[in-house]
Amino acid sequence: MSFLKFESLTKKFGDFVAVRDMSLDIEKGEFISLLGPSGCGKTTTLQMVAGLLTPTSGKISLDGKDITETPPNERGLGIVFQTYALFPHMTAIENVSFGLEMRGVAKAERIERASNALEQVKLGQFMNRYPKQMSGGQRQRVALARALVIGPPVLLLDEPLSNLDAKLREEMRLELRILQQDIGVTTVLVTHDQEEALSMSDRIVVMKQGDISQIAAPLELYERPTNTFVSDFVGKTNLLKGEVTDNNQVSVNGIKFEVDTKMHKQGTRIDLSIRPEKFRMSNDKKGQEVRVDASIFLGASWLYSVSSDLGQLFVTQPNTGTAGYSKGDIAWLDWQKGALTLFEEAAS
Amino acid sequence: MSTSQVKKVPYLLTTPGVLFFALLLGAPMVMTFLLSLHSYDFNTGIQTDWTIANYIEVLGDPYFQKIFARTFGLSLLVTVICILIGVPEAYVLSRLSSKWRSIFLLIVLGPLLISVVVRTLGWALFFGGNGVLTMISQALGFGDEPVSLMFTFTGMTIALVHVLVPFMVISVWASLQKIDPQSEDAGLSLGASKMTVLRRITLPQAMPGILSGSIIVFALTASAFATPAIIGGRRLKVVATAAYDEYLSTLNWPLGAAIAVILLLANILIIVSYNKVIERRFANIFE
Ligand SMILES: Nc1ncnc2c1ncn2[C@@H]1O[C@H](COP(=O)(O)OP(=O)(O)OP(=O)(O)O)[C@@H](O)[C@H]1O
Ligand SMILES: [Mg+2]
């Protein structure tokens, strides 16, 4: 049985539907990400779980109990807000022990548990600092410790890493994931950063304008997106427009190639997606001839922008320690049949 | 332009403003101060000698001591009442939807658009022996005795609170605006009731506004003239009206000047030290 359950959850602001008919089952201990572009209703969903917004219709249940109408201060969930929302007039340890105080924990125990929580997020020596005296990353950890110290059944994270610089963000991803697995707390993370979702989650819920677009595990989502929106939003991809011409064959700009699926009828207009790293780029005159327009060195890999009869394509190739292609070079792109994903063109 | 010329620009630009203030604010103050150092004779007027006798007289005379004590007692009381009224008012304002908020903000600030004298005369009509207050009390059957708050400390306090509460509201409102509403949500999610959130999370964050509002209200009460003059009159003098009387009734200008200088110094002293305490208390917490 699922631990946290949404049934037909809907939230309207006036006529505007922010979240539409959302149903989701989350297992105990699972790390779920709500991923989607700005304004797609991620925060709204999270706030309904937190009890800070009342759903227009639908039901939320936690461990079999309906909590749709439960006020936020009786849900006992741990929340890390996008702005961290630390109490500026309290020190780190006062912030963390606030939730324990509200639960009537005696002062000595409170202090001990709060300091342990701060140690756990490696802030042992910053306990008596005010939020203003701490860096963004340190504040983020205080917020995390404050949410976790109350031993919540569910941890809700609203873009907790978006205010950190790139390097710190990557470190925190890993730390957060390890911490979550150690504690085993069921976690819902809201993010618009696909890398974050891919690297941390057990399952990802991709949202688009209030609807669920796809639910899948990270690898599955990346390799087998079920629509163009997901394939474009999760990871980089090249989207080509074409038509099914024959069994197992599509044509793009008059160029035909083999594909795997037989599900599409002849004559269907389709979108074709191929990830930049699925290409093999070489000089051996096999596959599609392309001209390099731009070449960017990224350390671990090269990113090329190339033009061909198929159109403009992005290509990534691993850095093997030798010089890559440069602007103006001619090269050939080859790929496996399974690297292509096909979507029937949305009827729009 | 050479660098030395560039450096002069800011000074040159501020010169007109500095001159303006030096002339209109600085000069009268210096003159008042100088005046307070002369002695006064009832037959021959202001003398040309230099003395601090006026200060000794003001500070030593129980009559003036009482006036000073009354003034600062009044300031303190008005400040406390303004906090008690203004803080909840500002909080409610900050919770209203934006349409209602602008309407109520206008109502709160409305009194500031009316001259202090006119407003105070209104209170005088209300408080007077055959004023509205008496009529109400008689109508409610509290006897036929006229009820008057004219020339009372209570009357003065009420009228001053009415005049000064908007300053407290604006100041608290400004600091409530700066609070991250998510910090209140965070409090709720950690298990605090709405009342506890208000007391432990919202109010402490509004503290800078309450404190700066207190400074404004205190300073304005301590130097208020029109309201104490009309409601308190001669019977209940405060420092400002006492100085006025020395000037215009007794014609002892040097003594009046000494009173004014002492009021100014006391006000500055209180406000600066209060501000220091606040800064030290909140330096690490708010920017
Ligand atoms: N109180 C509100 N009144 C009206 N519309 C709202 C309200 N709150 C949110 N919305 C709208 O609902 C939609 C979803 O908002 P939400 O905050 O959930 O977006 P989000 O997915 O979290 O985006 P972001 O990544 O930018 O935080 C937005 O289009 C927003 O304009
Ligand atoms: Mg959001």
XYZ file of C-alpha atoms and ligand atoms in Angstrom:
667
model
C 0.000 0.000 0.000
C 1.251 3.420 -0.770
C 2.371 5.715 2.008
C 1.534 9.114 0.582
C -1.321 9.169 -1.876
C -2.830 11.899 -4.059
C -6.239 11.210 -5.529
C -7.470 13.512 -8.296
C -5.841 16.477 -6.640
C -6.943 19.747 -8.255
C -6.190 23.349 -7.358
C -7.783 26.305 -9.061
C -6.984 29.978 -8.521
C -10.156 31.578 -9.796
C -10.561 30.199 -13.291
C -6.917 29.274 -13.594
C -6.153 25.612 -13.019
C -2.736 25.354 -11.371
C -2.881 21.585 -10.739
C -5.274 19.338 -12.619
C -6.594 15.962 -11.512
C -3.298 14.705 -10.141
C -3.098 11.170 -8.830
C 0.091 9.712 -7.444
C 1.177 6.899 -5.149
C 4.377 7.327 -3.200
C 5.993 4.432 -1.368
C 7.449 4.655 2.094
C 11.086 5.762 1.949
C 10.828 6.725 -1.677
C 12.492 9.850 -3.105
C 10.098 11.431 -5.592
C 10.826 14.541 -7.651
C 8.256 16.851 -9.144
C 10.010 18.218 -12.200
C 8.728 20.847 -14.575
C 9.224 24.328 -15.947
C 8.410 27.452 -13.977
C 4.714 27.909 -13.264
C 3.692 24.298 -13.909
C 2.236 23.852 -10.409
C 5.043 22.136 -8.495
C 5.026 24.483 -5.506
C 1.235 24.478 -5.491
C 1.249 20.677 -5.226
C 3.820 20.710 -2.449
C 1.893 23.357 -0.520
C -1.228 21.248 -0.677
C 0.687 18.324 0.816
C 2.027 20.678 3.486
C -1.475 21.934 4.231
C -0.601 25.528 3.388
C -3.023 25.488 0.462
C -6.405 23.759 0.429
C -7.112 21.652 -2.660
C -10.127 22.708 -4.719
C -10.969 19.022 -4.994
C -9.304 15.675 -4.491
C -7.807 13.870 -1.553
C -4.419 13.462 0.094
C -3.787 10.566 2.427
C -0.778 9.751 4.536
C -0.262 6.249 5.881
C -3.884 5.419 5.167
C -5.302 8.494 6.911
C -7.069 11.236 4.992
C -5.156 14.460 5.772
C -6.801 16.706 3.180
C -8.404 18.860 5.867
C -5.716 18.576 8.538
C -4.183 21.978 9.395
C -0.445 22.304 8.646
C 0.593 22.417 12.294
C -0.963 19.019 12.915
C 0.544 17.242 9.913
C 4.044 17.087 11.358
C 5.739 17.146 7.957
C 9.248 18.522 7.473
C 9.475 21.315 4.927
C 12.456 23.092 3.419
C 11.267 26.218 1.661
C 12.779 27.713 -1.451
C 13.894 30.810 0.490
C 14.797 28.562 3.480
C 12.496 30.739 5.603
C 14.772 30.542 8.626
C 13.716 32.645 11.588
C 16.140 35.597 11.316
C 15.861 36.479 15.003
C 16.935 33.038 16.179
C 20.349 31.374 16.086
C 20.896 28.161 14.158
C 20.279 25.998 17.184
C 17.215 28.001 18.220
C 15.842 27.569 14.708
C 16.376 23.837 14.830
C 14.983 23.350 18.324
C 11.821 25.374 17.619
C 9.916 22.370 16.281
C 10.946 20.284 19.291
C 9.831 23.020 21.643
C 6.421 23.043 19.955
C 6.266 19.306 20.652
C 6.894 19.909 24.324
C 10.350 18.323 24.418
C 12.242 19.314 27.587
C 14.965 21.892 27.203
C 18.001 19.686 27.811
C 16.841 17.030 25.388
C 15.857 19.700 22.896
C 19.336 21.151 22.863
C 20.930 17.749 22.563
C 18.757 16.645 19.674
C 19.120 19.978 17.878
C 22.904 19.916 18.190
C 22.967 16.349 16.886
C 20.884 17.406 13.908
C 23.269 20.285 13.231
C 26.263 17.957 13.558
C 24.603 15.668 11.067
C 24.549 18.449 8.476
C 28.127 19.416 9.439
C 27.265 22.683 11.134
C 28.527 21.762 14.591
C 30.585 24.916 14.981
C 27.936 27.316 13.672
C 25.210 26.619 16.218
C 25.161 30.072 17.718
C 25.206 32.052 14.501
C 22.250 33.996 13.239
C 21.048 33.206 9.693
C 22.409 36.522 8.468
C 25.883 35.468 9.579
C 25.833 32.291 7.512
C 26.413 31.505 3.839
C 23.665 30.286 1.546
C 24.817 26.685 1.807
C 24.970 26.836 5.592
C 21.471 28.322 5.784
C 20.227 25.574 3.525
C 21.640 22.991 5.924
C 20.068 24.671 8.928
C 16.726 24.567 7.120
C 17.263 20.884 6.418
C 18.226 20.129 10.018
C 15.196 22.067 11.241
C 12.899 19.993 9.027
C 14.493 16.654 9.907
C 14.907 17.049 13.661
C 11.195 16.568 14.286
C 11.401 13.106 12.681
C 8.785 13.829 10.024
C 7.054 11.003 8.149
C 7.526 12.974 4.922
C 10.151 15.531 3.934
C 9.056 18.199 1.452
C 11.766 20.108 -0.381
C 10.926 23.128 -2.552
C 13.903 23.814 -4.822
C 16.241 23.609 -1.840
C 19.399 23.824 -3.923
C 18.459 26.512 -6.417
C 20.099 29.341 -4.480
C 23.487 27.648 -4.295
C 26.388 27.964 -6.702
C 26.963 25.153 -9.185
C 29.735 23.327 -7.312
C 28.041 23.472 -3.933
C 24.800 22.369 -5.518
C 26.401 19.199 -6.823
C 27.936 18.411 -3.450
C 24.658 19.030 -1.668
C 22.776 16.760 -4.088
C 24.936 13.884 -3.071
C 24.859 14.728 0.630
C 21.114 15.148 0.619
C 20.592 11.836 -1.147
C 22.893 9.992 1.267
C 21.213 11.605 4.268
C 17.773 10.737 2.918
C 18.737 7.118 2.403
C 20.332 6.896 5.860
C 17.214 8.173 7.540
C 14.887 6.468 5.108
C 12.480 9.383 5.110
C 9.910 9.591 2.326
C 10.846 12.676 0.331
C 9.130 14.859 -2.240
C 11.481 17.237 -4.030
C 10.289 20.072 -6.235
C 12.728 21.217 -8.874
C 12.968 22.679 -12.345
C 16.504 21.328 -12.702
C 16.408 18.044 -14.601
C 19.924 17.082 -13.541
C 18.917 17.437 -9.911
C 15.859 15.269 -10.437
C 17.781 12.633 -12.393
C 20.609 12.396 -9.885
C 18.578 12.188 -6.684
C 15.240 10.532 -7.299
C 13.844 7.041 -7.228
C 11.058 8.247 -9.474
C 10.418 11.498 -11.306
C 7.048 13.075 -11.988
C 7.319 15.440 -14.950
C 4.671 18.141 -14.849
C 3.457 20.430 -17.590
C 0.931 23.199 -16.996
C -0.689 21.453 -14.055
C -0.774 17.993 -15.638
C 1.427 14.978 -15.133
C 3.341 14.414 -18.328
C 5.181 11.228 -17.375
C 6.114 9.291 -14.258
C 9.207 7.116 -14.446
C 12.518 6.181 -12.859
C 15.400 8.470 -13.946
C 17.017 6.137 -16.488
C 13.684 5.110 -17.949
C 12.614 8.726 -18.215
C 15.807 9.707 -19.944
C 15.937 6.767 -22.330
C 12.262 6.297 -23.030
C 10.374 9.562 -22.770
C 6.795 9.131 -23.872
C 6.315 12.557 -25.422
C 8.283 15.388 -26.996
C 7.829 17.632 -23.978
C 9.585 15.174 -21.678
C 12.307 14.303 -24.176
C 13.054 17.984 -24.677
C 12.787 18.994 -21.020
C 14.733 16.099 -19.532
C 18.244 16.251 -20.908
C 19.233 17.803 -24.206
C 17.896 16.360 -27.389
C 17.638 16.937 -31.126
C 14.033 17.013 -32.292
C 13.428 16.337 -35.982
C 10.133 16.350 -37.855
C 9.440 13.494 -40.227
C 6.965 11.026 -41.625
C 6.590 7.252 -41.452
C 7.106 6.096 -45.012
C 7.261 2.350 -44.746
C 7.476 -0.398 -42.185
C 10.364 0.457 -39.873
C 11.349 3.487 -41.917
C 10.975 7.221 -41.508
C 11.930 10.079 -43.734
C 13.257 13.407 -42.544
C 13.794 16.076 -45.210
C 13.774 13.276 -47.779
C 16.434 11.274 -45.972
C 15.250 7.850 -44.952
C 16.403 5.745 -42.063
C 15.568 2.649 -40.135
C 13.722 2.813 -36.831
C 12.734 0.288 -34.226
C 9.029 0.765 -33.636
C 6.295 -0.605 -35.775
C 3.532 1.088 -33.854
C 3.044 3.957 -36.243
C 0.977 3.780 -39.381
C 2.409 4.693 -42.726
C 2.039 8.369 -43.475
C 1.918 9.460 -39.837
C 3.692 12.737 -39.108
C 6.109 12.104 -36.288
C 8.617 13.869 -34.056
C 11.908 12.113 -33.822
C 14.237 12.606 -30.888
C 17.897 11.708 -30.672
C 20.169 12.646 -27.786
C 23.424 14.461 -28.644
C 25.562 11.805 -26.950
C 23.998 8.939 -28.929
C 25.842 9.984 -32.065
C 29.163 8.541 -33.008
C 31.161 11.132 -34.897
C 33.965 9.972 -37.181
C 35.817 10.471 -40.443
C 35.006 7.027 -41.809
C 32.298 8.232 -44.197
C 29.603 6.104 -42.573
C 26.203 7.585 -41.864
C 25.216 11.192 -42.269
C 27.681 13.755 -43.553
C 27.785 16.963 -41.465
C 29.732 20.204 -41.286
C 30.937 21.494 -37.914
C 29.641 25.033 -37.230
C 30.846 25.458 -33.689
C 32.944 23.455 -31.303
C 32.970 23.912 -27.543
C 35.298 22.115 -25.153
C 33.547 21.178 -21.887
C 36.339 19.320 -20.125
C 34.848 15.860 -19.985
C 33.345 16.195 -23.438
C 33.077 18.217 -26.636
C 29.861 19.891 -27.700
C 29.452 20.474 -31.437
C 26.841 22.290 -33.369
C 26.713 20.796 -36.853
C 24.651 21.366 -39.970
C 23.471 18.642 -42.279
C 20.660 17.758 -44.632
C 18.691 16.741 -41.535
C 18.992 20.268 -40.171
C 20.957 21.745 -37.306
C 22.083 19.139 -34.754
C 23.826 19.141 -31.400
C 26.413 16.444 -30.845
C 28.394 15.546 -27.733
C 31.432 13.342 -27.877
C 33.540 12.185 -24.939
C 36.949 13.761 -24.560
C 39.489 11.060 -25.339
C 42.487 13.279 -24.851
C 42.961 14.117 -28.503
C 41.982 17.315 -30.294
C 38.349 17.444 -31.379
C 36.816 18.724 -34.582
C 36.962 22.413 -35.311
C 34.794 24.812 -37.158
C 34.488 24.029 -40.870
C 35.513 20.337 -40.560
C 33.468 17.720 -42.387
C 32.571 14.571 -40.411
C 30.130 11.681 -40.406
C 27.468 10.871 -37.786
C 26.403 7.338 -37.078
C 23.896 6.011 -34.563
C 22.153 2.863 -33.401
C 18.599 2.206 -34.399
C 17.469 2.156 -30.774
C 18.859 5.643 -30.145
C 15.907 7.199 -31.917
C 12.670 7.851 -30.071
C 9.501 8.500 -32.049
C 6.442 10.461 -31.005
C 3.341 10.999 -33.006
C 3.068 14.695 -33.624
C 0.777 16.324 -31.113
C -2.519 17.228 -32.712
C -2.246 20.957 -32.421
C 38.719 67.349 -15.129
C 41.612 66.520 -12.820
C 41.054 64.211 -9.876
C 41.277 67.023 -7.356
C 38.524 68.813 -9.248
C 36.424 65.652 -9.324
C 36.787 65.315 -5.576
C 35.414 68.800 -5.083
C 32.248 68.111 -7.052
C 30.276 66.404 -4.245
C 31.119 69.222 -1.860
C 30.142 71.867 -4.368
C 26.894 70.075 -5.083
C 25.940 69.851 -1.427
C 26.895 73.424 -0.649
C 23.476 74.970 -1.384
C 21.748 72.427 0.840
C 24.275 72.835 3.637
C 23.999 76.611 3.482
C 20.220 76.412 3.538
C 20.179 74.270 6.679
C 22.981 76.206 8.346
C 21.029 79.385 7.839
C 17.543 78.209 8.709
C 18.203 75.536 11.311
C 21.714 76.064 12.602
C 21.589 79.829 13.025
C 18.429 79.988 15.151
C 19.752 77.159 17.307
C 23.077 78.841 17.872
C 21.292 82.100 18.609
C 18.957 80.371 21.052
C 21.929 78.796 22.747
C 23.776 82.116 22.992
C 20.630 83.804 24.259
C 20.290 81.204 27.019
C 23.684 82.299 28.367
C 22.585 85.858 29.136
C 20.867 86.957 32.297
C 17.603 88.855 32.407
C 16.467 91.815 34.432
C 12.785 92.677 34.793
C 13.457 96.391 34.449
C 16.240 96.584 31.898
C 15.675 93.376 29.895
C 18.350 91.106 28.487
C 21.853 91.774 29.831
C 25.096 91.439 27.912
C 26.851 89.252 30.499
C 27.681 85.527 30.093
C 26.312 83.128 32.730
C 24.900 79.660 33.209
C 22.517 80.906 35.880
C 19.490 80.143 33.693
C 20.459 76.485 33.479
C 21.020 76.276 37.211
C 17.633 77.840 37.769
C 15.777 75.481 35.426
C 17.509 72.354 36.699
C 17.224 73.345 40.344
C 13.687 74.661 40.486
C 11.096 72.009 41.568
C 8.543 73.849 39.411
C 10.530 73.152 36.236
C 11.581 69.712 37.415
C 7.922 68.814 37.657
C 7.296 70.079 34.135
C 10.177 68.045 32.773
C 9.037 64.940 34.655
C 5.501 65.435 33.338
C 6.762 65.810 29.768
C 8.817 62.640 29.818
C 6.109 60.719 31.674
C 3.658 61.844 29.012
C 6.059 60.857 26.224
C 6.569 57.431 27.708
C 2.856 56.834 28.232
C 1.941 58.031 24.730
C 4.660 55.807 23.255
C 3.423 52.738 25.123
C -0.194 53.350 24.135
C 0.844 53.959 20.519
C 2.611 50.583 20.545
C -0.466 48.885 22.017
C -2.745 50.405 19.388
C -0.421 50.765 16.413
C 1.135 47.299 16.331
C -2.132 45.324 16.098
C -3.432 47.912 13.658
C -0.399 47.502 11.401
C -0.653 43.715 11.660
C -4.312 43.699 10.649
C -3.507 46.084 7.798
C -0.805 43.762 6.506
C -3.299 40.880 6.459
C -5.966 42.661 4.448
C -6.442 42.098 0.735
C -4.813 44.822 -1.298
C -8.088 46.618 -2.052
C -9.130 46.912 1.592
C -5.584 47.662 2.581
C -5.392 50.869 0.557
C -8.754 52.008 1.926
C -7.717 51.373 5.524
C -4.269 52.815 5.021
C -5.953 56.015 3.888
C -8.146 56.000 6.996
C -5.127 55.434 9.231
C -3.083 58.138 7.578
C -6.022 60.499 7.125
C -5.464 62.359 10.411
C -2.032 63.402 9.157
C -3.717 65.366 6.386
C -5.549 67.588 8.881
C -3.757 70.368 10.741
C -2.794 69.448 14.303
C -4.487 72.580 15.581
C -7.790 71.767 13.910
C -7.694 68.173 15.151
C -6.867 69.257 18.686
C -9.623 71.849 18.725
C -11.916 69.015 17.730
C -10.794 67.076 20.786
C -11.334 70.211 22.882
C -14.955 70.339 21.750
C -15.290 66.669 22.566
C -13.641 66.880 25.994
C -15.041 70.238 27.169
C -17.456 70.690 30.098
C -20.494 70.965 27.845
C -18.998 68.867 25.069
C -19.911 65.583 23.482
C -18.382 63.541 26.294
C -20.680 65.187 28.846
C -23.700 64.657 26.631
C -22.904 60.976 26.263
C -22.344 60.513 29.971
C -25.618 62.267 30.772
C -27.505 60.297 28.149
C -26.158 57.064 29.606
C -27.429 58.171 33.017
C -24.097 58.705 34.787
C -25.532 61.776 36.490
C -25.830 65.401 35.431
C -22.282 66.378 36.413
C -20.393 67.677 33.371
C -17.531 65.357 32.503
C -14.465 67.185 31.302
C -11.112 65.938 30.204
C -9.892 69.438 29.384
C -6.726 70.412 31.267
C -6.176 66.800 32.336
C -3.272 64.468 31.748
C -5.710 61.871 30.376
C -7.116 64.307 27.833
C -3.647 65.308 26.695
C -2.611 61.659 26.370
C -5.674 60.725 24.300
C -5.248 63.658 21.929
C -1.532 63.012 21.443
C -2.015 59.300 20.859
C -4.555 60.158 18.190
C -2.098 62.474 16.490
C 0.885 60.136 16.687
C -0.469 56.623 16.179
C -0.116 56.848 12.366
C 3.659 57.173 12.734
C 3.772 53.934 14.684
C 1.510 52.192 12.172
C 3.626 53.244 9.184
C 6.842 52.234 10.848
C 5.610 48.802 12.014
C 3.870 48.217 8.712
C 7.130 48.843 6.864
C 8.943 46.181 8.858
C 6.044 43.716 8.566
C 6.305 44.116 4.805
C 9.878 42.872 4.947
C 9.009 39.590 6.691
C 9.271 36.510 4.504
C 5.728 35.069 4.661
C 7.290 31.627 4.314
C 8.898 31.994 7.734
C 5.356 32.027 9.164
C 4.483 28.949 7.104
C 7.644 27.326 8.419
C 6.498 28.031 11.976
C 3.123 26.435 11.271
C 4.683 23.390 9.665
C 6.878 22.904 12.725
C 3.773 22.544 14.826
C 3.220 26.072 16.169
C -0.332 27.386 16.475
C -1.279 30.609 14.709
C -1.028 32.530 17.985
C 2.415 31.105 18.688
C 3.574 31.999 15.178
C 2.403 35.563 15.749
C 4.110 35.824 19.132
C 7.338 33.941 18.441
C 7.956 34.585 14.744
C 6.061 37.565 13.383
C 6.309 40.017 16.284
C 10.045 39.593 16.917
C 10.676 40.295 13.249
C 8.549 43.443 13.477
C 10.634 44.616 16.445
C 12.876 47.017 14.481
C 9.749 48.799 13.243
C 8.243 48.960 16.730
C 11.467 50.391 18.109
C 11.963 53.009 15.435
C 8.280 53.915 15.664
C 8.779 54.395 19.406
C 11.639 56.796 18.800
C 9.535 58.888 16.449
C 6.516 58.966 18.762
C 8.619 59.675 21.842
C 10.514 62.545 20.226
C 7.392 64.089 18.750
C 5.526 63.896 22.072
C 8.405 65.345 24.049
C 8.545 68.362 21.777
C 4.812 68.604 21.019
C 3.394 72.057 21.424
C -0.043 72.569 19.869
C -1.841 69.691 21.589
C -0.517 70.330 25.124
C -1.120 74.051 24.647
C -4.785 73.583 23.738
C -5.727 70.592 25.905
C -3.281 71.052 28.791
C -3.289 74.848 28.737
C -1.620 76.773 31.571
C -2.690 74.318 34.224
C -0.764 71.370 32.845
C 2.397 72.748 31.335
C 4.876 70.613 29.411
C 8.377 71.741 28.495
C 7.424 73.194 25.145
C 4.544 75.255 26.539
C 6.671 76.323 29.499
C 9.349 77.664 27.169
C 6.679 79.441 25.173
C 5.291 81.081 28.303
C 8.739 82.262 29.393
C 9.153 83.915 26.023
C 5.735 85.465 25.583
C 4.209 85.946 29.040
C 7.139 86.524 31.349
C 9.229 87.916 28.519
C 12.234 86.176 30.092
C 13.701 85.076 26.769
C 17.017 83.771 28.138
C 15.228 81.457 30.588
C 12.908 80.239 27.816
C 15.932 79.607 25.620
C 17.630 77.609 28.389
C 14.497 75.434 28.746
C 14.436 74.829 25.003
C 18.124 73.892 24.913
C 17.736 71.442 27.803
C 14.738 69.813 26.102
C 16.727 69.451 22.906
C 19.724 67.939 24.683
C 17.601 65.558 26.753
C 15.744 64.426 23.643
C 18.962 63.848 21.714
C 20.514 61.985 24.626
C 17.563 59.662 25.082
C 17.145 58.926 21.386
C 20.820 58.387 20.640
C 21.330 56.019 23.556
C 18.134 54.123 22.726
C 19.302 53.806 19.145
C 22.681 52.497 20.303
C 21.001 49.811 22.362
C 18.832 48.774 19.410
C 21.770 48.663 17.041
C 23.748 46.494 19.390
C 20.796 44.181 19.955
C 19.861 43.729 16.301
C 23.152 44.170 14.448
C 23.486 40.438 13.797
C 19.882 39.809 12.988
C 18.547 42.373 10.569
C 20.321 44.361 7.938
N -2.089 32.586 -5.022
C -2.169 32.443 -6.362
N -3.126 33.084 -7.063
C -3.232 32.923 -8.403
N -2.406 32.170 -9.143
C -1.433 31.513 -8.496
C -1.256 31.602 -7.081
N -0.204 30.846 -6.726
C 0.254 30.293 -7.872
N -0.484 30.683 -8.935
C -0.294 30.264 -10.329
O -0.291 28.873 -10.369
C 0.695 28.399 -11.273
C 1.592 27.398 -10.581
O 2.332 28.060 -9.571
P 3.460 27.334 -8.746
O 3.954 28.271 -7.734
O 2.959 26.018 -8.290
O 4.562 27.140 -9.889
P 5.925 26.345 -9.789
O 5.771 25.146 -10.640
O 6.312 26.128 -8.384
O 6.917 27.347 -10.519
P 8.388 27.824 -10.092
O 9.335 26.801 -10.617
O 8.528 29.113 -10.819
O 8.431 27.980 -8.608
C 1.438 29.622 -11.767
O 1.024 29.891 -13.093
C 1.046 30.714 -10.847
O 0.934 31.916 -11.545
Mg 7.840 27.014 -7.052
